[in-house]
Coordinates of C-alpha atoms and ligand atoms in Angstrom, one line a residue:
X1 CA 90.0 68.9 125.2
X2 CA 93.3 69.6 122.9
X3 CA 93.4 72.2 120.2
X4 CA 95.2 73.0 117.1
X5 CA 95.8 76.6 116.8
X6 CA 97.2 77.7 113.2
X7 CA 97.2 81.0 112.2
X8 CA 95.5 81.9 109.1
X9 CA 98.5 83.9 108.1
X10 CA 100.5 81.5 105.5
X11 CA 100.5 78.2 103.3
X12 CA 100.6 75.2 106.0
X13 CA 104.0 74.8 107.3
X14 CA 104.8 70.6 107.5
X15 CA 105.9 71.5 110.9
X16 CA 102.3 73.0 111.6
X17 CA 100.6 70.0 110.2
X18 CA 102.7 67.7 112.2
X19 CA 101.3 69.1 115.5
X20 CA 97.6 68.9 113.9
X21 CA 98.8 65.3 113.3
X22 CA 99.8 64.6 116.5
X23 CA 97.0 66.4 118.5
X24 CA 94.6 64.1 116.9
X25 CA 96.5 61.5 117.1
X26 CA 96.4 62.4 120.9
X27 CA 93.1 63.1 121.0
X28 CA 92.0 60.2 119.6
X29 CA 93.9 57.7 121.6
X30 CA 92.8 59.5 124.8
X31 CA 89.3 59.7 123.6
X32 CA 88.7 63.3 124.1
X33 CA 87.4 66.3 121.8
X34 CA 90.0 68.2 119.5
X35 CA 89.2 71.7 118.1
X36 CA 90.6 73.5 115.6
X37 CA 91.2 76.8 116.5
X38 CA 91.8 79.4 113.7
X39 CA 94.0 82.0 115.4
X40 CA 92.9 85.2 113.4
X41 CA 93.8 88.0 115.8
X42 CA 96.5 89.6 114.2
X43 CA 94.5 91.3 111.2
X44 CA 97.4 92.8 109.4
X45 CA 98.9 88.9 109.1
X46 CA 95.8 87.2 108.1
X47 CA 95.4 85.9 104.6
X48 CA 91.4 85.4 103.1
X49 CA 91.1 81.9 102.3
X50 CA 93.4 80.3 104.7
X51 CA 91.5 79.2 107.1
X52 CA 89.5 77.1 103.8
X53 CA 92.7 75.9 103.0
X54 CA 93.8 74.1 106.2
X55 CA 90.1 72.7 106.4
X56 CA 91.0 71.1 103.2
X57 CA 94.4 70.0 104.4
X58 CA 93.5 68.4 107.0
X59 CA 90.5 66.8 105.7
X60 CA 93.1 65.4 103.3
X61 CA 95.3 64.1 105.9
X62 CA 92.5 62.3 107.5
X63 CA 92.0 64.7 110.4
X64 CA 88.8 65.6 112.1
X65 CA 87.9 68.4 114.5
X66 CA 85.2 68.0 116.9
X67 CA 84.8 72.3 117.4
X68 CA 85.5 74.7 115.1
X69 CA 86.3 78.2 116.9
X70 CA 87.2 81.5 115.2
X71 CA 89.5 83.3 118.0
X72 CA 88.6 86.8 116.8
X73 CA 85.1 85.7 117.9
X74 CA 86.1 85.6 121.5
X75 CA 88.2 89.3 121.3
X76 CA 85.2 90.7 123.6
X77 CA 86.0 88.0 126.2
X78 CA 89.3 88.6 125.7
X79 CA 89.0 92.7 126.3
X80 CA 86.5 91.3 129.3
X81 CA 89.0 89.3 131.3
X82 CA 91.8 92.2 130.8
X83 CA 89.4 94.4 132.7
X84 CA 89.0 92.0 135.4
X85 CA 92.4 91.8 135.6
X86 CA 92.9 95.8 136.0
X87 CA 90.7 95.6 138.3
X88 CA 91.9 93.4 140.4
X89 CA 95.8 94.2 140.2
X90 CA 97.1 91.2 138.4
X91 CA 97.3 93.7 135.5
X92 CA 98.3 97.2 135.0
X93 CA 98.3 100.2 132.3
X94 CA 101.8 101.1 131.3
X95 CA 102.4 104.4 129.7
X96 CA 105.8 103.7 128.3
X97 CA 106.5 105.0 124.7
X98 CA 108.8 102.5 122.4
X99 CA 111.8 105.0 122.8
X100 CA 111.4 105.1 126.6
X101 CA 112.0 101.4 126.5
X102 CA 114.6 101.3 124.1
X103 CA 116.7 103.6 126.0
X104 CA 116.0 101.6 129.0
X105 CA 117.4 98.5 126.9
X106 CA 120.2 100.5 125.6
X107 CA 121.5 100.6 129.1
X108 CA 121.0 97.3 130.3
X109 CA 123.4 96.7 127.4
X110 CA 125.7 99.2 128.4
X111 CA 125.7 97.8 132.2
X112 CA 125.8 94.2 130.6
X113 CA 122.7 93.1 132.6
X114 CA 119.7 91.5 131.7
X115 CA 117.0 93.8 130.6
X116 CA 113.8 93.3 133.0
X117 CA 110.6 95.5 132.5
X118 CA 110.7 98.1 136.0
X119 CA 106.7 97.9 136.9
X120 CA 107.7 101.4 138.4
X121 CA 108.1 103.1 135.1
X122 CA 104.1 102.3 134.3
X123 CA 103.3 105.8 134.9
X124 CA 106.0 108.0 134.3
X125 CA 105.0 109.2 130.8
X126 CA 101.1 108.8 131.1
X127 CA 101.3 112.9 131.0
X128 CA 102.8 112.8 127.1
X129 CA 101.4 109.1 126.9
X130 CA 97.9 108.8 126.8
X131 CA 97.6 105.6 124.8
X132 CA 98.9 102.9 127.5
X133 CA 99.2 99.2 127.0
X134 CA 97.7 96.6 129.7
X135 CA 100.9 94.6 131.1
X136 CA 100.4 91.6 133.4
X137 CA 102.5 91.6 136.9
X138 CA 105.2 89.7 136.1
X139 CA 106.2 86.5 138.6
X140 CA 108.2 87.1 141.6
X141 CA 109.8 83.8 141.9
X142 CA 111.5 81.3 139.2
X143 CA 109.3 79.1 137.0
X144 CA 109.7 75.2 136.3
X145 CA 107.1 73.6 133.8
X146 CA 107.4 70.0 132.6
X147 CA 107.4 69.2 129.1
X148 CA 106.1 65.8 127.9
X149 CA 109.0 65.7 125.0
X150 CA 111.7 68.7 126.5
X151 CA 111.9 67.5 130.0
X152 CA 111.8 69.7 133.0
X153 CA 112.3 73.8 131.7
X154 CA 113.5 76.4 134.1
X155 CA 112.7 80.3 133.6
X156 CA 114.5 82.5 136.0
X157 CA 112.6 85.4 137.7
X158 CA 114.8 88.1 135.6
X159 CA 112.9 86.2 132.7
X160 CA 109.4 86.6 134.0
X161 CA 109.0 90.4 134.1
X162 CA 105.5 92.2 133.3
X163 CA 104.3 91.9 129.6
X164 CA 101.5 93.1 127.5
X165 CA 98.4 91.6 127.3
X166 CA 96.7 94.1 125.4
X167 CA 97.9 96.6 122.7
X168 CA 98.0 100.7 122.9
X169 CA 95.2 99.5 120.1
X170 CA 93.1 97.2 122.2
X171 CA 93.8 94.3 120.2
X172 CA 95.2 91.7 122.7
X173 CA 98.5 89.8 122.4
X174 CA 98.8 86.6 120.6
X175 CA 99.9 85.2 124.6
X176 CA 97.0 86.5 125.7
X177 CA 94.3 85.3 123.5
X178 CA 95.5 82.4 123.1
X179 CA 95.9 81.5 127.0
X180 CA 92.6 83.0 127.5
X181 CA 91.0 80.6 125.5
X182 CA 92.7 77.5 126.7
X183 CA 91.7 78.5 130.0
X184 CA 88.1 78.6 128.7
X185 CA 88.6 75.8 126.8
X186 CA 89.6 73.6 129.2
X187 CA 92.5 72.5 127.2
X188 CA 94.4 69.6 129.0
X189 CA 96.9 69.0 126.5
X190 CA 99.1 72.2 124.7
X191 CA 101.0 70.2 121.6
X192 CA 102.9 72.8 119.1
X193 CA 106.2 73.7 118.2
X194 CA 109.1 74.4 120.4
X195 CA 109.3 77.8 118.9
X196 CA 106.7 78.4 121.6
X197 CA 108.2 77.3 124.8
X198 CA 109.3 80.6 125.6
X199 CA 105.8 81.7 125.3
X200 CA 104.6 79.2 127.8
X201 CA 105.4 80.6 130.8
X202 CA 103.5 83.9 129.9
X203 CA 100.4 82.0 129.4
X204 CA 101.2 79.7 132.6
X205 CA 100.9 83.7 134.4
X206 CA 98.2 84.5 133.2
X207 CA 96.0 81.3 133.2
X208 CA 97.1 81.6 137.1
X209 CA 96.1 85.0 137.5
X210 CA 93.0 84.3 135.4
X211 CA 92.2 81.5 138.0
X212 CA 92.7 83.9 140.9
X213 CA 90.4 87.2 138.9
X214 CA 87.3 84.8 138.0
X215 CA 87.7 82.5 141.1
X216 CA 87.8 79.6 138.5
X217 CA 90.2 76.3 139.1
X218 CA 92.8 76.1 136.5
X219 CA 92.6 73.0 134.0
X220 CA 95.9 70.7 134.7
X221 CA 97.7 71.4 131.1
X222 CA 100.4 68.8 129.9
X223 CA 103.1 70.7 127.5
X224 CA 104.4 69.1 124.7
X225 CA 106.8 71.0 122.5
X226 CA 107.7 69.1 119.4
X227 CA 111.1 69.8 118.2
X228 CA 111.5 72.2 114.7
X229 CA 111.9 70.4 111.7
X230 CA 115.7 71.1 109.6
X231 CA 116.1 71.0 106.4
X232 CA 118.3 68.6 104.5
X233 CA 121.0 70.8 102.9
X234 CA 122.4 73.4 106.2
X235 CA 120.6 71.6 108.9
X236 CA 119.1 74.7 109.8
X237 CA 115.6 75.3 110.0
X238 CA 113.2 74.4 107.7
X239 CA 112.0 77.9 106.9
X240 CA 109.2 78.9 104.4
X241 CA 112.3 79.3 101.7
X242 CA 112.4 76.2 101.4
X243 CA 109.7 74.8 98.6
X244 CA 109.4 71.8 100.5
X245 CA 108.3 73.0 103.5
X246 CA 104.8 73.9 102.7
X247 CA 102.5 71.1 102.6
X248 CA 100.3 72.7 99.7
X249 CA 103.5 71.8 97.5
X250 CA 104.2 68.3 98.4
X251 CA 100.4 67.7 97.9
X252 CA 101.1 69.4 94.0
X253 CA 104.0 67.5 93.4
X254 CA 101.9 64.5 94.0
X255 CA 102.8 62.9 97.5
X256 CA 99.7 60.9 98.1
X257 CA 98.6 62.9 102.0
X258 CA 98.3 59.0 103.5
X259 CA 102.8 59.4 103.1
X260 CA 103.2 62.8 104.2
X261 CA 101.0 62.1 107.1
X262 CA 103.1 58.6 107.5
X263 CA 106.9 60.7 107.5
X264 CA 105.7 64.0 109.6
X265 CA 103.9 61.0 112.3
X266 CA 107.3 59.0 111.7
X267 CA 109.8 61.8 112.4
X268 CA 111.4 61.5 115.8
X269 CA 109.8 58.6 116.5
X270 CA 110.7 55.1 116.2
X271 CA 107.5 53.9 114.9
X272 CA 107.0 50.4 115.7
X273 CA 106.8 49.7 111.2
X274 CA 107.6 52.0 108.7
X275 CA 105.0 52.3 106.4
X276 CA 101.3 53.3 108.4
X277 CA 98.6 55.4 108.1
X278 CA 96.9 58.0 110.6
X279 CA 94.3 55.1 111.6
X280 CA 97.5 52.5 112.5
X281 CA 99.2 55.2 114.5
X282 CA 96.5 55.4 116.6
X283 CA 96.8 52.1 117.9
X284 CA 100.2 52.7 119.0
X285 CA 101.7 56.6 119.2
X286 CA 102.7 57.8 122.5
X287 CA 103.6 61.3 122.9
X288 CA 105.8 61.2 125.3
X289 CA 108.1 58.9 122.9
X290 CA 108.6 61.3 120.3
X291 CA 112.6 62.4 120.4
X292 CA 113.6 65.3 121.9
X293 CA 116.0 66.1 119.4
X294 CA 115.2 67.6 115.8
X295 CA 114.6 65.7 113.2
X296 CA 115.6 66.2 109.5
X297 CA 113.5 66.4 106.5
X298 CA 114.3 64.5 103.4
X299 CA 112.8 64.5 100.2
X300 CA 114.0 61.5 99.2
X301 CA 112.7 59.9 102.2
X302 CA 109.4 60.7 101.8
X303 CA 109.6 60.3 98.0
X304 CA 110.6 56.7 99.2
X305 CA 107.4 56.0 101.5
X306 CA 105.3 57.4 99.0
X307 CA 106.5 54.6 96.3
X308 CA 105.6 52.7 99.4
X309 CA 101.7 53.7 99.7
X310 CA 101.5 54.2 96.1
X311 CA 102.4 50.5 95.5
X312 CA 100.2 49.4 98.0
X313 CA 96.9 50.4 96.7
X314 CA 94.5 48.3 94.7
X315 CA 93.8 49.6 90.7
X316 CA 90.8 50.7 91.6
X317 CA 92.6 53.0 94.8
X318 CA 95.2 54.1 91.8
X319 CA 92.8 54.8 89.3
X320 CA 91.0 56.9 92.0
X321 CA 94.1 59.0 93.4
X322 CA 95.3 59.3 89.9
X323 CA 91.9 60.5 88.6
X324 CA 92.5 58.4 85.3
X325 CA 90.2 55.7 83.8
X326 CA 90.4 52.2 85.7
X327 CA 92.0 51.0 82.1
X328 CA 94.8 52.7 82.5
X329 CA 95.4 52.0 86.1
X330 CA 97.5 48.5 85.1
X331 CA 100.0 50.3 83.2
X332 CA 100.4 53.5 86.2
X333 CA 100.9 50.2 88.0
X334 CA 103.4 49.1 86.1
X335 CA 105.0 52.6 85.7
X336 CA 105.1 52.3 89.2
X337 CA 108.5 50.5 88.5
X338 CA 110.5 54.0 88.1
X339 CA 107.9 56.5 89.7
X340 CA 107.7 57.5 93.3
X341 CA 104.7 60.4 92.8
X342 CA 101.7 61.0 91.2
X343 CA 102.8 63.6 89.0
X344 CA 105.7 61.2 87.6
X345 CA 103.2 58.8 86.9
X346 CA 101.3 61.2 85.3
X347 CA 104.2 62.2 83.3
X348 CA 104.3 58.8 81.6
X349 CA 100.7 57.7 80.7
X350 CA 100.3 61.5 79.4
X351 CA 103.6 60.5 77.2
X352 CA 101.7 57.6 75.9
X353 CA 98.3 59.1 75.4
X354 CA 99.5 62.6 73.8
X355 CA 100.0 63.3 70.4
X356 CA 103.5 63.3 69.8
X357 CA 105.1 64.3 66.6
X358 CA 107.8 62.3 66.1
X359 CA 108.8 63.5 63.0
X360 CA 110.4 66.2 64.7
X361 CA 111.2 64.6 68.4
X362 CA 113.7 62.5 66.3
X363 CA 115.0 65.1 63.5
X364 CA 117.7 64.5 62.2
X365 CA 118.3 61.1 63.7
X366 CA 117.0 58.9 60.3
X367 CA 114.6 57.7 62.4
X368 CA 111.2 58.6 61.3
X369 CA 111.2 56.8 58.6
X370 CA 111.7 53.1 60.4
X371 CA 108.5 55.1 63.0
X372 CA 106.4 55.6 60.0
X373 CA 107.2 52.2 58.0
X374 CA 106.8 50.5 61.3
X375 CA 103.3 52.3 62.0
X376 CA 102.1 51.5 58.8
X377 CA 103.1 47.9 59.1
X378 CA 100.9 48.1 62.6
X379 CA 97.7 50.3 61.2
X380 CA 97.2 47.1 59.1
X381 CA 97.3 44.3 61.6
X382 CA 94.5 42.7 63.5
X383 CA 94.7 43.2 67.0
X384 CA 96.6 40.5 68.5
X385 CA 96.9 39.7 72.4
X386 CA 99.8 37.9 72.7
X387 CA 103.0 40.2 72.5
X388 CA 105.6 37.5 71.1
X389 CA 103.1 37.3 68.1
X390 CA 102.3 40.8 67.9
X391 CA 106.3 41.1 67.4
X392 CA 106.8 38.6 65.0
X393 CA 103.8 39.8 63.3
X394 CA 104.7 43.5 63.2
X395 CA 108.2 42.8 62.1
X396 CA 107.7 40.4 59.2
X397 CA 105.4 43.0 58.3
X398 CA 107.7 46.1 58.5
X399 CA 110.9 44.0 57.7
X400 CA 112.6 45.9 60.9
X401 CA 114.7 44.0 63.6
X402 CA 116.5 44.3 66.3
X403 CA 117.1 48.0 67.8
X404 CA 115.8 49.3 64.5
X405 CA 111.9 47.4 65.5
X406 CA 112.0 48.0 69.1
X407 CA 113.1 51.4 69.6
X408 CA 110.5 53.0 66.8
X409 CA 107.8 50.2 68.8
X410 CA 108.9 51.7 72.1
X411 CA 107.8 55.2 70.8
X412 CA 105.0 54.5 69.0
X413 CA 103.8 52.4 71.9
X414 CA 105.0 54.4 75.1
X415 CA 106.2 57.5 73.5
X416 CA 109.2 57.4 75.2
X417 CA 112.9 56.3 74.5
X418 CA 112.9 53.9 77.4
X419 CA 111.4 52.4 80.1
X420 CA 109.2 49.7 81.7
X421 CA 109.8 46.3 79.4
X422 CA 107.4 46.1 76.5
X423 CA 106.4 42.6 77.0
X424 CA 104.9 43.8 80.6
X425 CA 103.0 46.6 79.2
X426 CA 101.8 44.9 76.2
X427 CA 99.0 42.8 77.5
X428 CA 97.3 46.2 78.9
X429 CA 97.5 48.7 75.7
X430 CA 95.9 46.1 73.7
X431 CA 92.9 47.6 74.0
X432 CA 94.0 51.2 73.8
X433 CA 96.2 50.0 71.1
X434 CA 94.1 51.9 68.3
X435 CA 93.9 54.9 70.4
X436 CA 97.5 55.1 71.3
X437 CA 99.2 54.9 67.6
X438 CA 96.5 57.6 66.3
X439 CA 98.1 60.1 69.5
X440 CA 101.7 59.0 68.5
X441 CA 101.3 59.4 64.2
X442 CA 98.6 62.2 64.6
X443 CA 101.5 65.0 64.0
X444 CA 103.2 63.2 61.0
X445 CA 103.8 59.5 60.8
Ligands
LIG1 N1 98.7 80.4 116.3 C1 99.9 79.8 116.9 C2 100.8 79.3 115.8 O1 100.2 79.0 114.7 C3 99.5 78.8 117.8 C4 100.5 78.4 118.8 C5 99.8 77.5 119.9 O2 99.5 76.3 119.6 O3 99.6 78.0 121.0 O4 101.9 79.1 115.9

C-alpha cells in the first residue's frame, strides 16, 4: 500500500500535490491500494476545513484514494506501542528540561563538536523534572538507506542519537506517528518531499525497533524523496510567499486542474509528450526516472500547457469548464486566440455581454457620437448572417468608414478596443446580436 500524508495545517502546497500525484500515479501503475492519510496530530497547527479542501483538490486533479485514515484516530495505538517500547528498552523516559539541553548544545559549540543526545543524562533531573519525554535508543552504528530518486544516503552514528517519540504532553512526535502507522499500514512505497529525508532514518529506528517490541516483520519500504520545487525569480524555494505556490490559487486564476496536474507530473521528468493527462501518465511514469535535481516552476510555462488543454477540448468540454451557455462556447473558442486561462476568457465574453457605458469609456475622445450613430444605424437592420453584408449594410446605413465604422463596431460588438478579427467572430454573435448591442448602449448610446 502507498500513502499520501498531508497535514491539515495549510492551503495545498504544488509541491504537496505533486507527491499525491505521483503516489497515485504509483499506485496505480503497480496496482496496489493508496490511502490518504490526513496527518492531524499536531492540534495547535491544524486548520478546520482542510482536510475538505484537499478531498476537493484532489478530486479535481483526478486522484482517488482507496482508505481514508484520520491519524489522530490511531493516537491510542500510537501511546500503546510507546509503552511497549518502554518496556522493552528500545525506549526510555528522559527528564531533561529545554535549558539542560541547551546548555549541553552551548558547549558542543564551544568544543566545536557535533552535538549528540548523552542517553546518560535521562535521569539526572527527574528529581526537579517530573514531566519526562519518551526518547527512542538511538543506533549504534552508521545508516545507509536507498533512495529511488536521491541515490544511496549515508547518516553517520553522531547523527542517529536518541530522539523523542512522545511529548512531556503525551502527544507523540510527527516521526513517530507517522512511522507507526506505515508500519501498520504496511506501506511499501514512502513518496514525499526531500524536506523529509532527514526524518527517514528516525522512522527507519523505530519501524526496526517496532519490529523487534511486537515480534512483527518489517514491510520492505522503497524511499523516494522528490526534489523541492524553486521558484522562478531567486531560485530558492518555492515557499508559501509565493502566490503561486498554493494550488487553491492556480485553480482561482483559472488553470484548468488537467494542466497543473500535466506541469507538477512533467517537472523533472522527461515525459515521453508534453501535453498529457493523469490517465496517459499512467501508461508510462516511472518513478525512478524522475530527476534528482530540482526543478523550477514557471508561470509562464504552465500558463503555456494550459492554452494547450484549453484548446484541446471540444465546445461542449469549454462550455462545461467555463460554466457558460454552449452559445457562447464558439466565441471563448475563438478568444482562445490571446487567452491562456479561464479567467481571461472570462474576462472577454463578460466584456461583450456587460453593459458598458460608452459614453463615458470614450469621453472626451469624439467618439460616442460615431458609437451612437452607428448603433442606431444597426438597431434598424434585419439580422443578417453574412458579415461582408452586415458591413456594407451597416455602413451605408450609418455613412461611417474605415477606422471611424470599425472601431465604434468593435465596441459595440466586443466591447473592447481590439482583438480577435471581427469577420471570425461575426458568424457566432448573430444570434446574440440583439442581446449584445442592448448590454453595450444600455448606459447611453
Ligand atoms: N504530514 C507530512 C507532511 O505533510 C507527511 C510527510 C510524509 O509523507 O511522511 O509533510
Amino acid at each position: 500500500m502507498l500513502r499520501f500524508a498531508p497535514s491539515p495545517t495549510g492551503s495545498m502546497h504544488i509541491g504537496n500535490l505533486r507527491v499525491a500525484l505521483l503516489n497515485f500515479i504509483v499506485a496505480k501503475r503497480l496496482k496496489l491500494p493508496l490511502m490518504l492519510r490526513i496527518e492531524d496530530t499536531d492540534t495547535q497547527r491544524n486548520i478546520a476545513g482542510k482536510d475538505v479542501e484537499i478531498f476537493k483538490i484532489l478530486e479535481q486533479m483526478g486522484v482517488t484514494w482507496d482508505q481514508l485514515v484520520y491519524q489522530s484516530a490511531n493516537f491510542g495505538t500510537h501511546l500503546d506501542y510507546a509503552a511497549k517500547l518502554l518496556d522493552k528498552g528500545e525506549a526510555f523516559y528522559c527528564h531533561c528540561t529545554p535549558e539542560f539541553l541547551e546548555s549541553k548544545k552551548q558547549e558542543a559549540v564551544q568544543a566545536k563538536r557535533p552535538f549528540r543526545y548523552d542517553d546518560s543524562w535521562a535521569l539526572l533531573e527527574k528529581e526537579s523534572n517530573p514531566n519526562p519525554v519518551v526518547r527512542l535508543r538511538g543506533s549504534a552504528k552508521d545508516m545507509v538507506f536507498n533512495d529511488l530518486v536521491k541515490g544511496s544516503i549515508h547518516f553517520k552514528v553522531s547523527e542517529l542519537d536518541s530522539f523523542v517519540i512522545v511529548r512531556a504532553n503525551q502527544v507523540p512526535t510527527y516521526n513517530f506517528a507517522c512511522a507507526v502507522d506505515d508500519f501498520n499500514y504496511k506501506i511499501t512505497h514512502i513518496i514525499r518531499g526531500e524536506d523529509h529525508v532527514s526524518n527517514t532514518p528516525k522512522q527507519i529506528l523505530i519501524k526496526q525497533a517496532l519490529s523487534r517490541v511486537l515480534n512483527t516483520p518489517e514491510t520492505p519500504t522503497i524511499y523516494a524523496h522528490l526534489p523541492i520545487i524553486l521558484n522562478e525569480d531567486d531560485g530558492k524555494k518555492m515557499s508559501k510567499r509565493y502566490e503561486a505556490s498554493s494550488v487553491q490559487w492556480l485553480l482561482k486564476q483559472g488553470f484548468l486542474p488537467v494542466s497543473i496536474a500535466n506541469y507538477l507530473a512533467s517537472m523533472g521528468y522527461k515525459a515521453p509528450k508534453e501535453i498529457f493527462s493523469l490517465n496517459d501518465a499512467l501508461e508510462w511514469f516511472e518513478l525512478e526516472k524522475v530527476s534528482a535535481s530540482s526543478a523550477h516552476f514557471s508561470l509562464s510555462y504552465l500558463r503555456h500547457l494550459n492554452h494547450e488543454h484549453l484548446k484541446a477540448l471540444d465546445l461542449e468540454s469549454l462550455a462545461r469548464v467555463l460554466d457558460i451557455e454552449p452559445a457562447k462556447a464558439p466565441l471563448a473558442k475563438l478568444f482562445l486566440e490571446e487567452c491562456s486561462t479561464l479567467n481571461e476568457l472570462h474576462e472577454k465574453l463578460s466584456a461583450m455581454f456587460s453593459p458598458k457605458d460608452i459614453k463615458k469609456d470614450y469621453e472626451g475622445q469624439n467618439f460616442y457620437e460615431k458609437c451612437h450613430t452607428l448603433y442606431t444605424a444597426l438597431k434598424s437592420m434585419e439580422a443578417v448572417a453574412d458579415f461582408n453584408a452586415f458591413k456594407h449594410e451597416a455602413m451605408q446605413k450609418s455613412q461611417l468608414k474605415g477606422k471611424d465604422f470599425f472601431k465604434p463596431l468593435r465596441i459595440l460588438l466586443t466591447g473592447q478596443a481590439h482583438g480577435v478579427e471581427l469577420a471570425l467572430l461575426y458568424p457566432h454573435l448573430v444570434p446574440l446580436l440583439e442581446q449584445i448591442l442592448v448590454l453595450k448602449t444600455e448606459h447611453g448610446c
